[in-house]
Amino acid sequence: MSEVIDSTHDKNDDTVTVDSVTGGSSAENRSLTSKKITWKTKIRGIIWDSLDKSPEERKFVFKVDCWVMSYICVAYFVKYLDSMNVSNAYVSGMKEDLHFGGQQYNYLSTWYYIGYIIGQIPSQVAINYIRPSIWLPANELLYGAFVMAMAGAKDVKTLYALRFFIGLFESTAYVGIMTILSNFYLPDELGKRTCIFQTSSSAAQMFSGYLQTGLHKGMNGVGGLASYRWLFIFDGVITIPVAIVGFFAIPDEPLSSKAFWFNEKDREIAISRLKRGDRNTKPNMKFKDFLNMCVDWPVYLFSLAFICHVVAIRLYGYMNLWLKSTGTFSVSQINNLPTAGYGLQIVATLCWAWLSDAVGNRWTIITLACVPAIIGSIILWVWPNNQSALFAGWYLMFAETGAGALFITWMSETLGTAVEQRYLMIGIAEATSFIFTAAIPIYLYPADKAPRYPYAYPITFMFFTLEALTTLVIALIQRLETKGILRNKHLFVTETQEMLNEEVQARQDTKVAA
């Protein structure tokens, strides 16, 4: 990622001098402007990034926050309820009711991830041609319907088929949401918002535990249905109104948005911000650009780091199986105790976001986030004869999850000027990580070895460590590119800026003609 901001401390007036790149009519007439920002303003910007902007821009960012952030957080909350409810259902009667055995619980995840993998990259291609405001809510309605259908499943094989389609339709959500965020927020705004969005998944997993506990106490047997079946019905039903709101709330991208709340003044501000940030939201990829992306380091190193992250964090999803295996905890406790880990996850994720923006880079905080998870995996690997120590090991595993949001933000920043490269990079990283996630749990978490899986804990330690090391390698390469020692081949600033200027000029000509 090329660095365009150079901050130096001015001892005379206690201000920060910031050299920033501003967009002109072409790459040639772009100029460096120097403005002085007080330390007070800089600190306000760290606390919340819109506080150091003009009143007009603050109003715009607040408006986008109200519509976009509120919607995507609720939508992702519901998405995670729909995808992760099988874990709570399994320990709340589904295992016995449907006669699960062997590796069948792991196969539920495998079939989900197969659908997720198949849908990932085609969805990122489709979103270039179908408005996100249509594509994302339509898929949300579909996976909500399949979640409700799980309530009627009579055997495990039916669940396999339903989970496949849930994964297929849910594959549009994460990368689609990240695409929308990168269309409307500048790099210095993405870190916090991506992590806030990430915490909605943690909140969903907390809520799912409490919801299953409440349903088990109050709805078990009502209408002849077990409580876990009511969980599927409830999760599916609340998906429908959220999806309907999405048809109106999602603004697509600034140049062509038809959202009722997005007016021409908003469009002008959004476009000026895109120019200032050297970002583009319109397709401009040539075949040679695709080939360059395939042979350049980001697609491999970011995917490797993200694979390590995604595979490693799957371990804490088996905490409730450990609790069930002890035979000492009630159904309510089995569902509720892991929620403390998700609470820790929310706090840690927000801390990583603010720290990342404060230090001005992603790699430092991603590496730091790996530390508690590495310690937790070591504790579980050793497996001490102490229940409190085991709880500590499990809970420490939750702290690293927020690093995933920082990885996606980092990818978006690295390829911010080329829209298809950005879309495909995120899609490839997600798809490859879930290919591993679909297969590895079958071997790492064999049901007959629960809860002391002989390979899971050391391999999880290995993945967290490799994630940290790969992060450091990426940071080193980017530093070498910044210094000109290595050639930066993945930014297309000139073409992007000129294309964006052409779009703006065409829009202005249309308005004049009208």
GROMACS .gro file of N, CA and C in nm, residues 302-401:
model
  300
  302PHE      N    1  -0.213  -1.232   0.115
  302PHE     CA    2  -0.335  -1.200   0.189
  302PHE      C    3  -0.424  -1.323   0.204
  303SER      N    4  -0.432  -1.404   0.098
  303SER     CA    5  -0.511  -1.527   0.107
  303SER      C    6  -0.453  -1.623   0.209
  304LEU      N    7  -0.319  -1.637   0.211
  304LEU     CA    8  -0.255  -1.724   0.309
  304LEU      C    9  -0.283  -1.678   0.451
  305ALA      N   10  -0.265  -1.549   0.476
  305ALA     CA   11  -0.290  -1.495   0.610
  305ALA      C   12  -0.436  -1.513   0.650
  306PHE      N   13  -0.526  -1.490   0.555
  306PHE     CA   14  -0.669  -1.500   0.585
  306PHE      C   15  -0.711  -1.645   0.605
  307ILE      N   16  -0.651  -1.737   0.530
  307ILE     CA   17  -0.677  -1.880   0.551
  307ILE      C   18  -0.638  -1.919   0.694
  308CYS      N   19  -0.519  -1.877   0.736
  308CYS     CA   20  -0.473  -1.908   0.872
  308CYS      C   21  -0.570  -1.854   0.975
  309HIS      N   22  -0.614  -1.730   0.954
  309HIS     CA   23  -0.707  -1.666   1.048
  309HIS      C   24  -0.839  -1.743   1.057
  310VAL      N   25  -0.899  -1.771   0.941
  310VAL     CA   26  -1.032  -1.833   0.939
  310VAL      C   27  -1.029  -1.975   0.995
  311VAL      N   28  -0.929  -2.053   0.956
  311VAL     CA   29  -0.919  -2.191   1.005
  311VAL      C   30  -0.895  -2.193   1.156
  312ALA      N   31  -0.808  -2.106   1.204
  312ALA     CA   32  -0.771  -2.108   1.346
  312ALA      C   33  -0.887  -2.069   1.436
  313ILE      N   34  -0.965  -1.967   1.398
  313ILE     CA   35  -1.071  -1.921   1.488
  313ILE      C   36  -1.188  -2.019   1.495
  314ARG      N   37  -1.192  -2.120   1.409
  314ARG     CA   38  -1.300  -2.217   1.416
  314ARG      C   39  -1.296  -2.296   1.547
  315LEU      N   40  -1.182  -2.299   1.611
  315LEU     CA   41  -1.168  -2.382   1.731
  315LEU      C   42  -1.266  -2.343   1.839
  316TYR      N   43  -1.286  -2.212   1.863
  316TYR     CA   44  -1.372  -2.175   1.976
  316TYR      C   45  -1.518  -2.213   1.953
  317GLY      N   46  -1.555  -2.244   1.828
  317GLY     CA   47  -1.690  -2.291   1.801
  317GLY      C   48  -1.719  -2.427   1.862
  318TYR      N   49  -1.615  -2.495   1.909
  318TYR     CA   50  -1.632  -2.627   1.970
  318TYR      C   51  -1.632  -2.620   2.122
  319MET      N   52  -1.634  -2.499   2.177
  319MET     CA   53  -1.634  -2.485   2.322
  319MET      C   54  -1.758  -2.547   2.385
  320ASN      N   55  -1.874  -2.529   2.321
  320ASN     CA   56  -1.996  -2.585   2.380
  320ASN      C   57  -1.995  -2.738   2.377
  321LEU      N   58  -1.925  -2.798   2.280
  321LEU     CA   59  -1.913  -2.944   2.280
  321LEU      C   60  -1.825  -2.991   2.396
  322TRP      N   61  -1.722  -2.912   2.428
  322TRP     CA   62  -1.639  -2.944   2.546
  322TRP      C   63  -1.725  -2.936   2.672
  323LEU      N   64  -1.806  -2.831   2.683
  323LEU     CA   65  -1.892  -2.815   2.801
  323LEU      C   66  -1.990  -2.933   2.812
  324LYS      N   67  -2.046  -2.973   2.698
  324LYS     CA   68  -2.141  -3.085   2.699
  324LYS      C   69  -2.072  -3.215   2.738
  325SER      N   70  -1.947  -3.232   2.693
  325SER     CA   71  -1.875  -3.357   2.718
  325SER      C   72  -1.840  -3.377   2.866
  326THR      N   73  -1.833  -3.267   2.942
  326THR     CA   74  -1.798  -3.279   3.084
  326THR      C   75  -1.909  -3.344   3.164
  327GLY      N   76  -2.033  -3.330   3.117
  327GLY     CA   77  -2.146  -3.387   3.188
  327GLY      C   78  -2.183  -3.313   3.314
  328THR      N   79  -2.125  -3.195   3.337
  328THR     CA   80  -2.150  -3.121   3.461
  328THR      C   81  -2.229  -2.993   3.439
  329PHE      N   82  -2.263  -2.961   3.315
  329PHE     CA   83  -2.332  -2.835   3.287
  329PHE      C   84  -2.470  -2.861   3.229
  330SER      N   85  -2.567  -2.776   3.265
  330SER     CA   86  -2.703  -2.787   3.212
  330SER      C   87  -2.709  -2.735   3.069
  331VAL      N   88  -2.822  -2.758   3.002
  331VAL     CA   89  -2.840  -2.709   2.865
  331VAL      C   90  -2.826  -2.557   2.861
  332SER      N   91  -2.883  -2.490   2.960
  332SER     CA   92  -2.873  -2.343   2.966
  332SER      C   93  -2.728  -2.299   2.980
  333GLN      N   94  -2.654  -2.365   3.068
  333GLN     CA   95  -2.513  -2.329   3.088
  333GLN      C   96  -2.429  -2.356   2.963
  334ILE      N   97  -2.458  -2.466   2.896
  334ILE     CA   98  -2.384  -2.500   2.774
  334ILE      C   99  -2.405  -2.393   2.667
  335ASN      N  100  -2.526  -2.336   2.660
  335ASN     CA  101  -2.554  -2.231   2.563
  335ASN      C  102  -2.505  -2.094   2.608
  336ASN      N  103  -2.503  -2.070   2.740
  336ASN     CA  104  -2.472  -1.936   2.791
  336ASN      C  105  -2.324  -1.911   2.816
  337LEU      N  106  -2.251  -2.011   2.863
  337LEU     CA  107  -2.110  -1.988   2.900
  337LEU      C  108  -2.024  -1.940   2.782
  338PRO      N  109  -2.042  -1.993   2.661
  338PRO     CA  110  -1.961  -1.940   2.549
  338PRO      C  111  -1.991  -1.794   2.516
  339THR      N  112  -2.107  -1.743   2.558
  339THR     CA  113  -2.140  -1.604   2.524
  339THR      C  114  -2.045  -1.505   2.591
  340ALA      N  115  -1.982  -1.545   2.701
  340ALA     CA  116  -1.881  -1.457   2.763
  340ALA      C  117  -1.764  -1.438   2.667
  341GLY      N  118  -1.730  -1.543   2.593
  341GLY     CA  119  -1.624  -1.532   2.494
  341GLY      C  120  -1.661  -1.436   2.382
  342TYR      N  121  -1.788  -1.439   2.341
  342TYR     CA  122  -1.831  -1.347   2.236
  342TYR      C  123  -1.834  -1.203   2.287
  343GLY      N  124  -1.865  -1.186   2.416
  343GLY     CA  125  -1.856  -1.052   2.475
  343GLY      C  126  -1.714  -1.000   2.472
  344LEU      N  127  -1.618  -1.087   2.510
  344LEU     CA  128  -1.476  -1.051   2.502
  344LEU      C  129  -1.438  -1.020   2.358
  345GLN      N  130  -1.493  -1.095   2.266
  345GLN     CA  131  -1.464  -1.076   2.124
  345GLN      C  132  -1.507  -0.937   2.077
  346ILE      N  133  -1.623  -0.892   2.121
  346ILE     CA  134  -1.672  -0.759   2.084
  346ILE      C  135  -1.578  -0.650   2.136
  347VAL      N  136  -1.542  -0.660   2.264
  347VAL     CA  137  -1.453  -0.560   2.325
  347VAL      C  138  -1.317  -0.559   2.254
  348ALA      N  139  -1.261  -0.679   2.231
  348ALA     CA  140  -1.130  -0.688   2.167
  348ALA      C  141  -1.134  -0.634   2.024
  349THR      N  142  -1.239  -0.667   1.950
  349THR     CA  143  -1.250  -0.621   1.811
  349THR      C  144  -1.253  -0.469   1.803
  350LEU      N  145  -1.331  -0.407   1.891
  350LEU     CA  146  -1.337  -0.260   1.892
  350LEU      C  147  -1.203  -0.200   1.933
  351CYS      N  148  -1.136  -0.263   2.028
  351CYS     CA  149  -1.002  -0.216   2.068
  351CYS      C  150  -0.905  -0.224   1.951
  352TRP      N  151  -0.908  -0.336   1.879
  352TRP     CA  152  -0.818  -0.350   1.764
  352TRP      C  153  -0.846  -0.242   1.660
  353ALA      N  154  -0.974  -0.209   1.640
  353ALA     CA  155  -1.010  -0.108   1.540
  353ALA      C  156  -0.954   0.029   1.576
  354TRP      N  157  -0.976   0.072   1.700
  354TRP     CA  158  -0.931   0.205   1.740
  354TRP      C  159  -0.778   0.211   1.748
  355LEU      N  160  -0.718   0.105   1.797
  355LEU     CA  161  -0.571   0.102   1.803
  355LEU      C  162  -0.511   0.105   1.663
  356SER      N  163  -0.572   0.034   1.570
  356SER     CA  164  -0.522   0.030   1.433
  356SER      C  165  -0.522   0.169   1.370
  357ASP      N  166  -0.631   0.242   1.390
  357ASP     CA  167  -0.637   0.378   1.336
  357ASP      C  168  -0.543   0.472   1.410
  358ALA      N  169  -0.524   0.448   1.540
  358ALA     CA  170  -0.435   0.534   1.620
  358ALA      C  171  -0.290   0.520   1.577
  359VAL      N  172  -0.245   0.396   1.553
  359VAL     CA  173  -0.104   0.375   1.515
  359VAL      C  174  -0.083   0.398   1.365
  360GLY      N  175  -0.193   0.402   1.290
  360GLY     CA  176  -0.181   0.435   1.148
  360GLY      C  177  -0.147   0.320   1.057
  361ASN      N  178  -0.159   0.195   1.103
  361ASN     CA  179  -0.139   0.080   1.015
  361ASN      C  180  -0.219  -0.038   1.066
  362ARG      N  181  -0.229  -0.142   0.984
  362ARG     CA  182  -0.308  -0.261   1.020
  362ARG      C  183  -0.220  -0.373   1.076
  363TRP      N  184  -0.099  -0.387   1.024
  363TRP     CA  185  -0.018  -0.505   1.055
  363TRP      C  186   0.020  -0.513   1.202
  364THR      N  187   0.047  -0.400   1.264
  364THR     CA  188   0.088  -0.402   1.405
  364THR      C  189  -0.021  -0.463   1.492
  365ILE      N  190  -0.144  -0.420   1.470
  365ILE     CA  191  -0.254  -0.465   1.555
  365ILE      C  192  -0.296  -0.607   1.521
  366ILE      N  193  -0.290  -0.646   1.393
  366ILE     CA  194  -0.321  -0.785   1.357
  366ILE      C  195  -0.223  -0.879   1.427
  367THR      N  196  -0.095  -0.843   1.425
  367THR     CA  197   0.006  -0.926   1.493
  367THR      C  198  -0.020  -0.931   1.643
  368LEU      N  199  -0.054  -0.815   1.702
  368LEU     CA  200  -0.085  -0.810   1.845
  368LEU      C  201  -0.207  -0.896   1.878
  369ALA      N  202  -0.308  -0.895   1.791
  369ALA     CA  203  -0.430  -0.972   1.815
  369ALA      C  204  -0.404  -1.122   1.818
  370CYS      N  205  -0.301  -1.166   1.747
  370CYS     CA  206  -0.268  -1.309   1.744
  370CYS      C  207  -0.212  -1.358   1.877
  371VAL      N  208  -0.155  -1.268   1.957
  371VAL     CA  209  -0.084  -1.310   2.079
  371VAL      C  210  -0.175  -1.382   2.179
  372PRO      N  211  -0.291  -1.323   2.221
  372PRO     CA  212  -0.375  -1.396   2.316
  372PRO      C  213  -0.426  -1.529   2.261
  373ALA      N  214  -0.454  -1.534   2.131
  373ALA     CA  215  -0.502  -1.659   2.071
  373ALA      C  216  -0.393  -1.765   2.071
  374ILE      N  217  -0.269  -1.725   2.047
  374ILE     CA  218  -0.157  -1.819   2.053
  374ILE      C  219  -0.142  -1.875   2.194
  375ILE      N  220  -0.154  -1.787   2.294
  375ILE     CA  221  -0.145  -1.831   2.434
  375ILE      C  222  -0.259  -1.928   2.466
  376GLY      N  223  -0.381  -1.894   2.421
  376GLY     CA  224  -0.495  -1.982   2.445
  376GLY      C  225  -0.479  -2.118   2.382
  377SER      N  226  -0.428  -2.122   2.259
  377SER     CA  227  -0.409  -2.251   2.192
  377SER      C  228  -0.302  -2.334   2.262
  378ILE      N  229  -0.201  -2.269   2.319
  378ILE     CA  230  -0.098  -2.343   2.394
  378ILE      C  231  -0.160  -2.406   2.519
  379ILE      N  232  -0.245  -2.330   2.589
  379ILE     CA  233  -0.311  -2.383   2.710
  379ILE      C  234  -0.393  -2.506   2.674
  380LEU      N  235  -0.472  -2.498   2.567
  380LEU     CA  236  -0.555  -2.612   2.528
  380LEU      C  237  -0.470  -2.728   2.476
  381TRP      N  238  -0.358  -2.698   2.416
  381TRP     CA  239  -0.266  -2.802   2.369
  381TRP      C  240  -0.211  -2.879   2.488
  382VAL      N  241  -0.171  -2.808   2.591
  382VAL     CA  242  -0.118  -2.872   2.712
  382VAL      C  243  -0.229  -2.945   2.787
  383TRP      N  244  -0.350  -2.890   2.785
  383TRP     CA  245  -0.469  -2.945   2.851
  383TRP      C  246  -0.442  -2.972   3.000
  384PRO      N  247  -0.425  -2.867   3.079
  384PRO     CA  248  -0.398  -2.885   3.222
  384PRO      C  249  -0.518  -2.945   3.295
  385ASN      N  250  -0.492  -3.011   3.403
  385ASN     CA  251  -0.598  -3.071   3.483
  385ASN      C  252  -0.658  -2.965   3.576
  386ASN      N  253  -0.709  -2.861   3.514
  386ASN     CA  254  -0.762  -2.747   3.588
  386ASN      C  255  -0.869  -2.681   3.502
  387GLN      N  256  -0.994  -2.688   3.548
  387GLN     CA  257  -1.105  -2.637   3.467
  387GLN      C  258  -1.096  -2.486   3.444
  388SER      N  259  -1.049  -2.411   3.543
  388SER     CA  260  -1.036  -2.266   3.528
  388SER      C  261  -0.934  -2.232   3.420
  389ALA      N  262  -0.824  -2.305   3.416
  389ALA     CA  263  -0.722  -2.282   3.313
  389ALA      C  264  -0.778  -2.313   3.174
  390LEU      N  265  -0.858  -2.419   3.165
  390LEU     CA  266  -0.918  -2.453   3.036
  390LEU      C  267  -1.016  -2.345   2.991
  391PHE      N  268  -1.095  -2.293   3.086
  391PHE     CA  269  -1.184  -2.182   3.051
  391PHE      C  270  -1.103  -2.063   2.997
  392ALA      N  271  -0.992  -2.032   3.063
  392ALA     CA  272  -0.906  -1.922   3.018
  392ALA      C  273  -0.855  -1.948   2.877
  393GLY      N  274  -0.813  -2.072   2.851
  393GLY     CA  275  -0.764  -2.108   2.718
  393GLY      C  276  -0.871  -2.088   2.611
  394TRP      N  277  -0.993  -2.135   2.641
  394TRP     CA  278  -1.102  -2.120   2.545
  394TRP      C  279  -1.134  -1.972   2.521
  395TYR      N  280  -1.146  -1.895   2.629
  395TYR     CA  281  -1.186  -1.755   2.613
  395TYR      C  282  -1.081  -1.672   2.540
  396LEU      N  283  -0.952  -1.702   2.562
  396LEU     CA  284  -0.847  -1.628   2.492
  396LEU      C  285  -0.855  -1.648   2.341
  397MET      N  286  -0.910  -1.761   2.298
  397MET     CA  287  -0.922  -1.789   2.155
  397MET      C  288  -1.014  -1.689   2.084
  398PHE      N  289  -1.108  -1.632   2.160
  398PHE     CA  290  -1.206  -1.542   2.100
  398PHE      C  291  -1.147  -1.405   2.063
  399ALA      N  292  -1.036  -1.367   2.127
  399ALA     CA  293  -0.988  -1.229   2.118
  399ALA      C  294  -0.934  -1.191   1.980
  400GLU      N  295  -0.894  -1.291   1.900
  400GLU     CA  296  -0.827  -1.260   1.773
  400GLU      C  297  -0.923  -1.232   1.659
  401THR      N  298  -1.050  -1.267   1.674
  401THR     CA  299  -1.144  -1.264   1.562
  401THR      C  300  -1.148  -1.130   1.489
   0.00000   0.00000   0.00000
